[in-house]
Short mmCIF file of C-alpha atoms and ligand atoms in Angstrom, two decimals:
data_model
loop_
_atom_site.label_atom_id
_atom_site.label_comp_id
_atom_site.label_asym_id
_atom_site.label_seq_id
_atom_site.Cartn_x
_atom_site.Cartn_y
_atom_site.Cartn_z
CA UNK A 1 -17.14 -15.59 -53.29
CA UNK A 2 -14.79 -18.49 -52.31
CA UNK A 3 -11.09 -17.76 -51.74
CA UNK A 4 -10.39 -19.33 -55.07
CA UNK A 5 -12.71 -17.21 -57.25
CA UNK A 6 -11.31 -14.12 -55.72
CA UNK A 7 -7.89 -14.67 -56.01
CA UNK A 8 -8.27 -15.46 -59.60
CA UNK A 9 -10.14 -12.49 -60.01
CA UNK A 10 -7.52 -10.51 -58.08
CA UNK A 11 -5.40 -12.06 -60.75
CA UNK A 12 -7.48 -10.91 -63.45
CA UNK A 13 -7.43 -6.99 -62.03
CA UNK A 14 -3.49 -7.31 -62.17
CA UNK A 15 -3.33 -8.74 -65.63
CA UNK A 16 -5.85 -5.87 -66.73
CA UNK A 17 -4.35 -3.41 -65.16
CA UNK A 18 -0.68 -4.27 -65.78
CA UNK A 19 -1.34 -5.94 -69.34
CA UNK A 20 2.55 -7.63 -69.94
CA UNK A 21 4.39 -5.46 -72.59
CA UNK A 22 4.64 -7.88 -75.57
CA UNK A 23 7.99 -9.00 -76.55
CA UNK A 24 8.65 -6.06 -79.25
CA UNK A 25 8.20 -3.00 -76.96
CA UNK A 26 10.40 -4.69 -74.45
CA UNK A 27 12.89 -2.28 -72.50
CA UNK A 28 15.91 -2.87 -74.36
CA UNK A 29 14.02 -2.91 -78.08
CA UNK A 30 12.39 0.07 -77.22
CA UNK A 31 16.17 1.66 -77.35
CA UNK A 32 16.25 0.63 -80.95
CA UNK A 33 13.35 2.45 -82.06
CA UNK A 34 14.87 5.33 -83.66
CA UNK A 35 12.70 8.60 -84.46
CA UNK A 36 12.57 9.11 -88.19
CA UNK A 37 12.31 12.00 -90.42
CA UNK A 38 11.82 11.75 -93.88
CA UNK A 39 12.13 15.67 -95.33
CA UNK A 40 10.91 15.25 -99.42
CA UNK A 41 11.39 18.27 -101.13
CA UNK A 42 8.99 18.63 -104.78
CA UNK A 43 10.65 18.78 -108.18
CA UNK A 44 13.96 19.52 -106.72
CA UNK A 45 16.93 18.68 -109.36
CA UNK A 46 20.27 16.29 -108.78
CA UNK A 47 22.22 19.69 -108.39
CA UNK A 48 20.01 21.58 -106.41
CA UNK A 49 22.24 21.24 -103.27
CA UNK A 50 26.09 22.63 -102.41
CA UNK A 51 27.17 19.76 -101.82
CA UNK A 52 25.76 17.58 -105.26
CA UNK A 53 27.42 20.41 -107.28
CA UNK A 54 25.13 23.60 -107.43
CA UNK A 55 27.15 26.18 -108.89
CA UNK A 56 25.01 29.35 -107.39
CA UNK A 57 22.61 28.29 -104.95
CA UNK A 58 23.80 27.95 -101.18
CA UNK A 59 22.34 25.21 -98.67
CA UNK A 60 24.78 25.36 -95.63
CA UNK A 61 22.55 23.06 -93.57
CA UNK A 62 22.53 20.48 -96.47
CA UNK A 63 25.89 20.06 -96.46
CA UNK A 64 26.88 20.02 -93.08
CA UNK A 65 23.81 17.47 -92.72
CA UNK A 66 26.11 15.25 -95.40
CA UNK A 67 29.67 16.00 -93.53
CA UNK A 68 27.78 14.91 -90.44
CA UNK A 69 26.00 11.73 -92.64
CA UNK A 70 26.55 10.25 -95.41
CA UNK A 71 25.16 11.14 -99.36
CA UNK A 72 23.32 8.79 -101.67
CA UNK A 73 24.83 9.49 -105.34
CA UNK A 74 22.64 6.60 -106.81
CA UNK A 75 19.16 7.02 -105.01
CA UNK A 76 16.07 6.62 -107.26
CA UNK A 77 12.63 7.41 -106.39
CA UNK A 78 9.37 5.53 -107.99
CA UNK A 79 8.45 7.46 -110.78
CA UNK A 80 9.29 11.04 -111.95
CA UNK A 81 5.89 12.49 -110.99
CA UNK A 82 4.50 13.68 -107.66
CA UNK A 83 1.78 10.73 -106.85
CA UNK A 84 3.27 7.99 -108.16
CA UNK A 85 6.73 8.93 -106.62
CA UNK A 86 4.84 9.53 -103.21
CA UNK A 87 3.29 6.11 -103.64
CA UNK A 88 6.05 4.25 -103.96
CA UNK A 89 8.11 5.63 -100.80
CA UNK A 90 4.98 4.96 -98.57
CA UNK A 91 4.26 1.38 -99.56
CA UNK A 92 7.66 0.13 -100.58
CA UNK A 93 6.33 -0.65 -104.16
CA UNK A 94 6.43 0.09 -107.39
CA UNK A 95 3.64 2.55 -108.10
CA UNK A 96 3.00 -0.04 -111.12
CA UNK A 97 2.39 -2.35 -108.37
CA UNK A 98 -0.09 -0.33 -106.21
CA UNK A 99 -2.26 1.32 -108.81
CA UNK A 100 -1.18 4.88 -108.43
CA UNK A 101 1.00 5.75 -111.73
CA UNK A 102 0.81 9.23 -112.73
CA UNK A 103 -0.20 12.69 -110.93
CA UNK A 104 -3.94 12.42 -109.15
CA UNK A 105 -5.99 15.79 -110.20
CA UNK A 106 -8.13 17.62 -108.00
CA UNK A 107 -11.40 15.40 -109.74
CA UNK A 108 -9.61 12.40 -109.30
CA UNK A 109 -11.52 9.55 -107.51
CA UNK A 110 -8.58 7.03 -106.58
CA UNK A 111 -5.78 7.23 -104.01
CA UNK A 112 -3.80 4.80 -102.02
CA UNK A 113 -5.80 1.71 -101.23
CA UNK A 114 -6.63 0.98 -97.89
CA UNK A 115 -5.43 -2.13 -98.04
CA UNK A 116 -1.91 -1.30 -98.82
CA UNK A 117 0.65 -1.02 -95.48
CA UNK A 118 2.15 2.41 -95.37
CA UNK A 119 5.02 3.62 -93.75
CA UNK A 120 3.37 5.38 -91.24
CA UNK A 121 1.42 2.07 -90.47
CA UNK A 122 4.35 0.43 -89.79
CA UNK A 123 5.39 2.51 -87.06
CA UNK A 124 2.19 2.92 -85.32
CA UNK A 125 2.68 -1.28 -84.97
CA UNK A 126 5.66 -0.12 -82.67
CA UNK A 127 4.10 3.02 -80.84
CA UNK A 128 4.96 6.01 -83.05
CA UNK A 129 3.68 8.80 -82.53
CA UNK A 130 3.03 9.99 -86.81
CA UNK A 131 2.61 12.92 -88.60
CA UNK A 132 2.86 14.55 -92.22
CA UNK A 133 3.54 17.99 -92.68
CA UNK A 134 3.20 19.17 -96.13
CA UNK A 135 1.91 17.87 -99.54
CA UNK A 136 -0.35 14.05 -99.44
CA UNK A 137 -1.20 13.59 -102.98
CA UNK A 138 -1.92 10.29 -102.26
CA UNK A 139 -5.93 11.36 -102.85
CA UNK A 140 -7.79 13.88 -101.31
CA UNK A 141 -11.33 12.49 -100.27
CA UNK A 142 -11.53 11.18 -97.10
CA UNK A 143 -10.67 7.72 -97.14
CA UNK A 144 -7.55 8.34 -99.14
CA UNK A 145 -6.53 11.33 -95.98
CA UNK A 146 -2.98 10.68 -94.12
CA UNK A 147 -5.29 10.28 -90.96
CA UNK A 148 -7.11 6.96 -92.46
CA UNK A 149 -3.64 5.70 -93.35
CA UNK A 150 -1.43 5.66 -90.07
CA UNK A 151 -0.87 9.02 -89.46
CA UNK A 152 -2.04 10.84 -86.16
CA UNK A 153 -2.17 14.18 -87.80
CA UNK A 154 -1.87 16.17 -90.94
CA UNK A 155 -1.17 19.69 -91.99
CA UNK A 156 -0.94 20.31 -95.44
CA UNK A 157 -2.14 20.44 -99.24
CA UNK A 158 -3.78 17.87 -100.46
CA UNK A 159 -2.56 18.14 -103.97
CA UNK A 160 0.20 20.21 -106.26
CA UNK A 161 0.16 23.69 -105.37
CA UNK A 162 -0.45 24.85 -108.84
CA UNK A 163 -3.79 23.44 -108.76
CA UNK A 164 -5.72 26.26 -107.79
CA UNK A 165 -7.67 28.92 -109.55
CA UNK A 166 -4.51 30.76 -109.86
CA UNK A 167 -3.59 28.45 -112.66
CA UNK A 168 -4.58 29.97 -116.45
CA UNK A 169 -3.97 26.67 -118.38
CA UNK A 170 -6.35 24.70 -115.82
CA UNK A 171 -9.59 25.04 -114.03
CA UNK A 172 -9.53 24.34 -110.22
CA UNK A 173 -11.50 24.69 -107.52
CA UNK A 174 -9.73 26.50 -104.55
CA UNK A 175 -6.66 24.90 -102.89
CA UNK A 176 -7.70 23.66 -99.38
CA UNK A 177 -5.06 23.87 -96.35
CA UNK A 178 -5.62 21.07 -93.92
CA UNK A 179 -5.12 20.48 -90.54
CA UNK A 180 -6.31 16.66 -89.53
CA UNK A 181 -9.31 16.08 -91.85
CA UNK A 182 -10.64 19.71 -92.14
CA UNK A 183 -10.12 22.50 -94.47
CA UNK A 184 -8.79 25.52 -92.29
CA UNK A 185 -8.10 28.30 -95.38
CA UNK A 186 -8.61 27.99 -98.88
CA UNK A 187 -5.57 29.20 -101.26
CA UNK A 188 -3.09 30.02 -98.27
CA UNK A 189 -0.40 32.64 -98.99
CA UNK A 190 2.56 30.36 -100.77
CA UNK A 191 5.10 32.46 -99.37
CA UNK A 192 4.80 30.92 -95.75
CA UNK A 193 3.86 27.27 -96.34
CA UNK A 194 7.63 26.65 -96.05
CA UNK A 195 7.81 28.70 -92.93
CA UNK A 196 4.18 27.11 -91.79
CA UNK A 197 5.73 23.82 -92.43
CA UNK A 198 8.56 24.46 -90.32
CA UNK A 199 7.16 25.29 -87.36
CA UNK A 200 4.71 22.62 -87.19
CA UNK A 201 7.14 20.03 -87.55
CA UNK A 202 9.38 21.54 -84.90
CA UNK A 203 6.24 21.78 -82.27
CA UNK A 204 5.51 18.00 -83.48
CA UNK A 205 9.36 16.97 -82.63
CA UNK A 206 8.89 18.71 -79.44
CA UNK A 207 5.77 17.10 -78.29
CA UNK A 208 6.52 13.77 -78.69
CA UNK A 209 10.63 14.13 -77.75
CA UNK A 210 10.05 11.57 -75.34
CA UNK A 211 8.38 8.43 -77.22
CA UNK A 212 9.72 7.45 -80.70
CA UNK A 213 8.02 9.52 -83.86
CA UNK A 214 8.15 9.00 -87.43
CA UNK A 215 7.42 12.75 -88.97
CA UNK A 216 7.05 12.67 -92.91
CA UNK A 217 8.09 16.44 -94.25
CA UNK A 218 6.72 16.55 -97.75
CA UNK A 219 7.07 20.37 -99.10
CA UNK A 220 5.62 21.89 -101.53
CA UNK A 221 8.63 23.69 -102.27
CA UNK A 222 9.82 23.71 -105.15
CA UNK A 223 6.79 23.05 -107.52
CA UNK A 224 5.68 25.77 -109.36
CA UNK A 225 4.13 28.47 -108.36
CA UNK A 226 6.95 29.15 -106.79
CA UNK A 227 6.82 31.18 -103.47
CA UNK A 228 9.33 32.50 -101.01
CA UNK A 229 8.91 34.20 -97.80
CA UNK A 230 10.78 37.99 -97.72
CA UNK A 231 13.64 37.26 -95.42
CA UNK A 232 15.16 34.80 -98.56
CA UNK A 233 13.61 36.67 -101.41
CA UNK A 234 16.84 37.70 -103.35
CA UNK A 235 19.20 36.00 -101.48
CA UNK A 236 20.40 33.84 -103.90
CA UNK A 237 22.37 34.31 -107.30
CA UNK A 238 20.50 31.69 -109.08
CA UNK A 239 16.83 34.03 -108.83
CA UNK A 240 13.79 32.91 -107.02
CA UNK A 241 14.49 29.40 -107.46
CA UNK A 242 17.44 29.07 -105.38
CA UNK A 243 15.90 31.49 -103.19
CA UNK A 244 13.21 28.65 -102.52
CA UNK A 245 16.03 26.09 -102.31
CA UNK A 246 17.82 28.29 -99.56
CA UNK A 247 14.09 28.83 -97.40
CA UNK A 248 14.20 25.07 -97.64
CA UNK A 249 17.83 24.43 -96.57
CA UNK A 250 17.18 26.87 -93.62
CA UNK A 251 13.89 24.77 -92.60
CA UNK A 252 16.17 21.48 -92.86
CA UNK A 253 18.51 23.39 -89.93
CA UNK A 254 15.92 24.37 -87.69
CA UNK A 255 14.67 20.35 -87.71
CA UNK A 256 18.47 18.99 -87.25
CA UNK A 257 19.13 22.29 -84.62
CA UNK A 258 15.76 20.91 -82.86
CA UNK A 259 16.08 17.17 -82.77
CA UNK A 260 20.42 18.36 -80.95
CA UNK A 261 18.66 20.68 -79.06
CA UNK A 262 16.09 17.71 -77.42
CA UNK A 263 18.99 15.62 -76.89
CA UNK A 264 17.83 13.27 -79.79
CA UNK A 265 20.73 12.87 -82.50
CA UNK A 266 22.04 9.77 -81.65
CA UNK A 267 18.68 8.41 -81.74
CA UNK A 268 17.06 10.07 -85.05
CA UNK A 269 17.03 9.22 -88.54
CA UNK A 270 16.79 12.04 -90.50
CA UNK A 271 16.55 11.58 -94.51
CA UNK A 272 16.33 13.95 -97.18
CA UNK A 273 15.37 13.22 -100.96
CA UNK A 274 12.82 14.95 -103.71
CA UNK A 275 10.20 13.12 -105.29
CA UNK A 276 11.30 13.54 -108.76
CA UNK A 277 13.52 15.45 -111.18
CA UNK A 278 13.24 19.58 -111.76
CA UNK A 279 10.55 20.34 -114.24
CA UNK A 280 12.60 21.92 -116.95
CA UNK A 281 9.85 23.34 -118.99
CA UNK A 282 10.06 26.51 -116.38
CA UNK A 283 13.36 27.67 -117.46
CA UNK A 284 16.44 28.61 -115.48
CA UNK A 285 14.68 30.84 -113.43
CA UNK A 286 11.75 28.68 -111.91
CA UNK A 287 12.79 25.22 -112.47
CA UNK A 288 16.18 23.17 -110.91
CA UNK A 289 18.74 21.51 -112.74
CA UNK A 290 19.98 17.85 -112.93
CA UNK A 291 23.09 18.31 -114.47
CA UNK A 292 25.30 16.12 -115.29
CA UNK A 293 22.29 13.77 -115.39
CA UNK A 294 19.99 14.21 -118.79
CA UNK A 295 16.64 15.62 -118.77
CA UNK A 296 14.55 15.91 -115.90
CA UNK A 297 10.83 15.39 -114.72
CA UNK A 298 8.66 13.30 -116.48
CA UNK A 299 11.31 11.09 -118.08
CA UNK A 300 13.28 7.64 -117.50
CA UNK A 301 16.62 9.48 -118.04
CA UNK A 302 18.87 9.95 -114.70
CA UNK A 303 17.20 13.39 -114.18
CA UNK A 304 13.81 12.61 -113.58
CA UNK A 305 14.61 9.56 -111.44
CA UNK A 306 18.13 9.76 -109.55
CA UNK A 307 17.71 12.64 -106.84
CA UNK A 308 19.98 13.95 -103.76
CA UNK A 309 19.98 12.29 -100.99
CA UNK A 310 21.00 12.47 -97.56
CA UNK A 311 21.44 10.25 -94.73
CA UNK A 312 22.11 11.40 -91.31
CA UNK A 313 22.21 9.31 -88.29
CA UNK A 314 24.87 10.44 -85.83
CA UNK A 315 26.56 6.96 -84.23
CA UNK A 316 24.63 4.89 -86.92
CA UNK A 317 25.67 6.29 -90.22
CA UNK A 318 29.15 6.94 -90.77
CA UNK A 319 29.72 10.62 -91.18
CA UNK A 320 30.98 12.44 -93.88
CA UNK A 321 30.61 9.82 -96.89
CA UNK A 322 29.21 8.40 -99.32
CA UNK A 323 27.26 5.62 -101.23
CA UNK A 324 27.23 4.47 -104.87
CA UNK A 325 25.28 1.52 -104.52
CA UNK A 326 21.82 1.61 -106.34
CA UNK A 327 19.00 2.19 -103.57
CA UNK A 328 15.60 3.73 -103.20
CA UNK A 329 12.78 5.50 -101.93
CA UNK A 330 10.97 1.62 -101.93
CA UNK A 331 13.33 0.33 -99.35
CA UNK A 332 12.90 2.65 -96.93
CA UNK A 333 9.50 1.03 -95.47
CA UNK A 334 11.41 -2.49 -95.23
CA UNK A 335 14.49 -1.43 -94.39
CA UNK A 336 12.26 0.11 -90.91
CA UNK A 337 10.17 -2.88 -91.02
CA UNK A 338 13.36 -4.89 -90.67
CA UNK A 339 15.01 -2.60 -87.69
CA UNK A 340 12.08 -2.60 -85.55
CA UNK A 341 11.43 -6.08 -85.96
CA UNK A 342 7.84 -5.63 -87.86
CA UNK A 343 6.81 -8.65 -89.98
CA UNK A 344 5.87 -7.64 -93.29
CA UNK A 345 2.84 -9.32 -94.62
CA UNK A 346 3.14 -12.39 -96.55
CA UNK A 347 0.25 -12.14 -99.07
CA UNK A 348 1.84 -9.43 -101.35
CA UNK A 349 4.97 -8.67 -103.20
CA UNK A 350 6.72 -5.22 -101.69
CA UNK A 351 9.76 -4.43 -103.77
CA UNK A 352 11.99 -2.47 -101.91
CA UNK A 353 14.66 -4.02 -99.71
CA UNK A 354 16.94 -3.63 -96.49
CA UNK A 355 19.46 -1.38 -96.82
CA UNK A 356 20.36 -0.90 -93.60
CA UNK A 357 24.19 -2.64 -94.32
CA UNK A 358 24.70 0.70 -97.22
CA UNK A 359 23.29 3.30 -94.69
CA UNK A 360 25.57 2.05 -92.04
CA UNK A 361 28.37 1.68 -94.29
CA UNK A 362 29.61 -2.09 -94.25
CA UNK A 363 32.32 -3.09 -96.28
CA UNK A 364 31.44 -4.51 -99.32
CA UNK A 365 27.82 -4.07 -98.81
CA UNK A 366 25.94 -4.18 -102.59
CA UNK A 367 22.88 -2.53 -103.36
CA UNK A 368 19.70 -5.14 -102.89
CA UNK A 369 18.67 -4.64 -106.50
CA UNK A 370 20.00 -6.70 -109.09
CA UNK A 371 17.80 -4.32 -111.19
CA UNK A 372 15.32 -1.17 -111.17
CA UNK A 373 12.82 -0.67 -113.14
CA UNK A 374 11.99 2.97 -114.70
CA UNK A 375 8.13 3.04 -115.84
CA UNK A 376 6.55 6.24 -117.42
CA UNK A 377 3.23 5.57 -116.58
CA UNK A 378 2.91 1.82 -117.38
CA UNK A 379 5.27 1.77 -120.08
CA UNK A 380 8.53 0.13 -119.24
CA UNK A 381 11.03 2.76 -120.64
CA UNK A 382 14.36 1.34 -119.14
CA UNK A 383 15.88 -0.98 -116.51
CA UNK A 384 19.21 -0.40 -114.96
CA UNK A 385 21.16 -3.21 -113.49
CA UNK A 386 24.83 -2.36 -111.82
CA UNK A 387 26.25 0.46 -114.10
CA UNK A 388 24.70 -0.60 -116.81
CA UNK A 389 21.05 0.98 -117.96
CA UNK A 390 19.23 0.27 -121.76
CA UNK A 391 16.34 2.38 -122.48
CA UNK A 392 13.77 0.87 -125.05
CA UNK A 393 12.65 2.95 -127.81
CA UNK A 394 10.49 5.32 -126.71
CA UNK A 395 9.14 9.29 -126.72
CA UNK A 396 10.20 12.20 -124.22
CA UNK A 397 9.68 15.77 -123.93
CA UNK A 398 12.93 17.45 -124.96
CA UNK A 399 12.93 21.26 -123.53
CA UNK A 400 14.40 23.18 -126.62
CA UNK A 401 14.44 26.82 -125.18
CA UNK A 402 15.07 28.62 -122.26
CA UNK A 403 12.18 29.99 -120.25
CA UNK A 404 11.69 33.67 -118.62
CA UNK A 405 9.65 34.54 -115.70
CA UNK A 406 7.50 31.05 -115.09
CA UNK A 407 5.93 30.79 -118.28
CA UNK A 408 6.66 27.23 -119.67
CA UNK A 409 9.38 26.67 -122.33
CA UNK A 410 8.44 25.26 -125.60
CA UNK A 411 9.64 21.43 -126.33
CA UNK A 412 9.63 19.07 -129.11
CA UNK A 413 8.59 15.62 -128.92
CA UNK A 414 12.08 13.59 -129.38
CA UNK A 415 12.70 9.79 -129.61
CA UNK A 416 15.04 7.40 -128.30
CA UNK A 417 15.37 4.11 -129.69
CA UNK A 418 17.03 0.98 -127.84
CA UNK A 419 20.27 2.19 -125.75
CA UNK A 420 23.35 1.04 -123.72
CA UNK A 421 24.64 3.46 -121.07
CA UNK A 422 27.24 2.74 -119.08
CA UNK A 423 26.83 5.19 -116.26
CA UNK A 424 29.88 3.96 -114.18
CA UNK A 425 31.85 6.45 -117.53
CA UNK A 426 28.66 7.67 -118.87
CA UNK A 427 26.65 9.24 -116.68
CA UNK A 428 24.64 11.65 -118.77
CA UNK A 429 23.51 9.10 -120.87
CA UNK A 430 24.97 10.39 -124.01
CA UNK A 431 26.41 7.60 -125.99
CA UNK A 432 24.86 4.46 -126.81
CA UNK A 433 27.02 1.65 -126.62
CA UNK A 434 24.88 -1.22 -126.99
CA UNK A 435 26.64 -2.57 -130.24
CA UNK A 436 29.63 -3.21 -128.05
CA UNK A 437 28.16 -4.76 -125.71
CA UNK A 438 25.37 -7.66 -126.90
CA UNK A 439 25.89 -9.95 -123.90
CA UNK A 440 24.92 -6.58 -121.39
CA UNK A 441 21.81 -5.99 -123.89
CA UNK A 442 20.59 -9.63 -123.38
CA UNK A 443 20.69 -9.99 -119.74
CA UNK A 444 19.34 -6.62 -119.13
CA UNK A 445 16.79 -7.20 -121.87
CA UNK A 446 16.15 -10.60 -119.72
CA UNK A 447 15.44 -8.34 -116.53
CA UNK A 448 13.35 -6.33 -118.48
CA UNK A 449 10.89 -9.56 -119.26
CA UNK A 450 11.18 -10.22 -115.25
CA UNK A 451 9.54 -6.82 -114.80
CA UNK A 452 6.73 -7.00 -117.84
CA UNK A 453 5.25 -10.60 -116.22
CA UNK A 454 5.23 -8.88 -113.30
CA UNK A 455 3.79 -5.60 -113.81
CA UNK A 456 2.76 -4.87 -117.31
CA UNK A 457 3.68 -2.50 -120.07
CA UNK A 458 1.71 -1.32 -122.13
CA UNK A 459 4.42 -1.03 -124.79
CA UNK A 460 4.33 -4.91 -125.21
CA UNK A 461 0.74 -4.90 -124.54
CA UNK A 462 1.72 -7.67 -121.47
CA UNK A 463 -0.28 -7.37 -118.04
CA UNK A 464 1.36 -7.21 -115.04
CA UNK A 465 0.43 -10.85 -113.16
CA UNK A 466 1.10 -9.20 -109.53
CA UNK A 467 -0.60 -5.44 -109.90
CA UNK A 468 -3.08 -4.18 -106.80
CA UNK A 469 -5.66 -1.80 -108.11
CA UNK A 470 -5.94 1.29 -106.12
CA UNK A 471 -8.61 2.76 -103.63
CA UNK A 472 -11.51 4.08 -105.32
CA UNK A 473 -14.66 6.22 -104.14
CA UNK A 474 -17.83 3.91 -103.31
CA UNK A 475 -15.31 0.79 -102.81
MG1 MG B 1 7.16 16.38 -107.89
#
């Protein structure tokens, strides 16, 4: 070996061994890479927290999370069911978009396409270390598993917890708990999945304290059945729903007392939303409320789509506010993409946008959206554009009686035909103004168009020119 040859391959050995960092993950980026929590209660209702108004249930933690960060009066999610919902906070799209628009079933063979970039795929392109504890329902064979979609580990349900045997309306096989890819118990005790939940997401926070993680908190708390451990089992005026909402409140203080107690505040984003509206057909005693928004899960009114949310980012996002700008679950995976410098691909639409300027409280910082687009399914019920929202005709579940004990509430099937709210003055959608306002109808009719070329509705019979199918079996 000439002196040449070795030196280059002396050159070689260095390169190998000390392979140059690339430019993203350099020193000073890699103190912008905050940790990120997302904690996404189920079914949880617009008042369902102290400090969005809950006359009777208590959440301490909740609140001071919101004196110490700031709350989101005007935060939609994707759709006011579980999947769909979950779909669209994961892939920054409309669950129109992506394929997934209602609630998958236990014999379901679809889930989130592989192609699709998730959240958690977007950190592991900066060195996250990932993780979901809780409910997927994003599908349950393998392919579709949080493991196969860019998260390191998973502990969880795979679906809605009242799909299990348990259920009388429904047949079900048993309800598999997993941990990674492999069913551990079948049917697991409700009563400690919040506590279960817990304290795998604190040992996760504690492991990887010093590299950046991106944990995704999903409970199953509180869809029905609903479960609470003993220590909060009557602790709460408002029966064993707002005992469930206090278990859940005390699990969001042990994650904010854990990330202070590892020295990480400063450098953690910690969000907290629901996937959808309360499911009113429970009654008082098993379901949330949404109040003053109308209705609740299921629908295009305020209270299946607008939820609580909570921002907190000590040093980032101003403490003890508040934003009324329209944003959403959607721009949460560009609004990271964006912050840690990820390019988003180029061959697809995503819909959500940055909103880093509203979380961080600039002035006059508008929300992205010049409008939002509330399917049911693939129907295009309404579309809301600054504080203005028209619903097209269409059919909801109105609950009509007051439930006892769990057992669903009877309904009727009510209609709505085309509407004007004004939810700056209106925001229970109670009185249609749209006679007084033509020129609001037209543009927001207009917007509505936008959104049928785009992705369908079946209403108008128009298909969607930029829809993604979703992941099947055998594909
Ligand atoms: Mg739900």
């Amino acid at each position: 070996m000439n002196h040449t040859t070795a030196l280059g391959l002396l050159t070689l050995l260095l390169v190998l061994s000390f392979p140059s960092e690339p430019a993203s993950a350099a020193p000073a980026e890699a103190e912008t890479r905050p940790n990120v929590i997302v904690i996404f209660t189920d079914d949880q209702g617009y008042q369902d927290v102290g400090c969005f108004g809950s006359p009777d249930i208590k959440t301490p933690r909740l609140d001071r999370m919101a004196k110490e960060g700031r709350r989101f009066t005007d935060f939609y999610v994707g759709a006011a069911v579980c999947s769909a919902s979950r779909v669209a906070l994961l892939t920054g799209c409309y669950p129109q978009r992506v394929g997934i628009t209602g609630v998958l079933m236990p014999k379901a063979k679809i889930g989130i396409n592989p192609d699709e970039l998730t959240l958690a795929e977007v950190f592991k392109q900066r060195g996250y270390a990932t993780a979901v504890v809780g409910k997927w329902h994003l599908g349950h064979r393998p392919k579709f598993l949080p493991t196969r979609h860019g998260f390191d580990e998973y502990f969880g349900l795979p679906y809605s917890n009242d799909m299990w045997p348990l259920n009388k309306r429904r047949k079900h096989p048993p309800l598999p708990l997993i941990d990674g890819e492999k069913t551990i118990e079948e049917n697991p005790d409700q009563s400690q999945l919040v506590r279960r939940y817990t304290e795998r997401a604190v040992d996760f926070i504690e492991r990887n304290q010093k590299r950046p993680f991106f944990l995704y908190l999903p409970h199953t708390m509180p869809h029905v059945p609903l479960h609470v451990s003993e220590k909060f089992k009557d602790t709460s005026p408002r029966g064993l729903y707002g005992d469930v909402i206090q278990e859940i409140d005390w699990s969001v203080g042990q994650i904010l007392d854990t990330v202070k107690r590892c020295g990480l505040d400063e450098k953690t984003l910690v969000l907290f939303t629901s996937d959808n509206g309360p499911w009113l057909i429970y009654g008082r005693e098993h379901a949330g409320s949404a109040l003053p928004l109308r209705e609740g899960k299921g629908t295009t009114f305020e209270g299946g789509f607008r939820e609580p949310c909570i921002m907190w980012w000590p040093g980032t996002i101003p403490a003890d506010t508040k934003c009324s700008e329209m944003a959403a679950t959607i721009d949460l995976l560009p609004t990271m993409a964006k912050l840690l410098g990820v390019e988003l691909p180029k061959d697809r639409i995503l819909d959500g946008r940055d909103i880093m300027p509203l979380m961080t409280g600039q002035p006059d910082a508008k929300s992205p959206h010049e409008a939002y687009a509330f399917y049911k399914g693939r129907h295009l019920q309404a579309v809301r554009s600054g504080q203005w929202k028209l619903h097209f005709p269409h059919d909801y579940h109105k609950v009509t009686a007051s439930g006892k004990k769990g057992k669903r509430t009877r309904g009727e099937r009510a209609k709505i035909g085309l509407s004007l709210f004004d939810l700056a003055n209106d925001v229970g959608e109670t009185k249609n103004v749209a006679d007084e306002h033509p020129d609001v109808v037209a543009r927001l009719k207009k917007l509505a168009d936008r959104f049928r070329d785009d992705l369908g509705d079946t209403a108008t019979k128009r298909e969607g020119k930029n829809v993604r199918p979703p992941g099947r079996v055998g594909t």
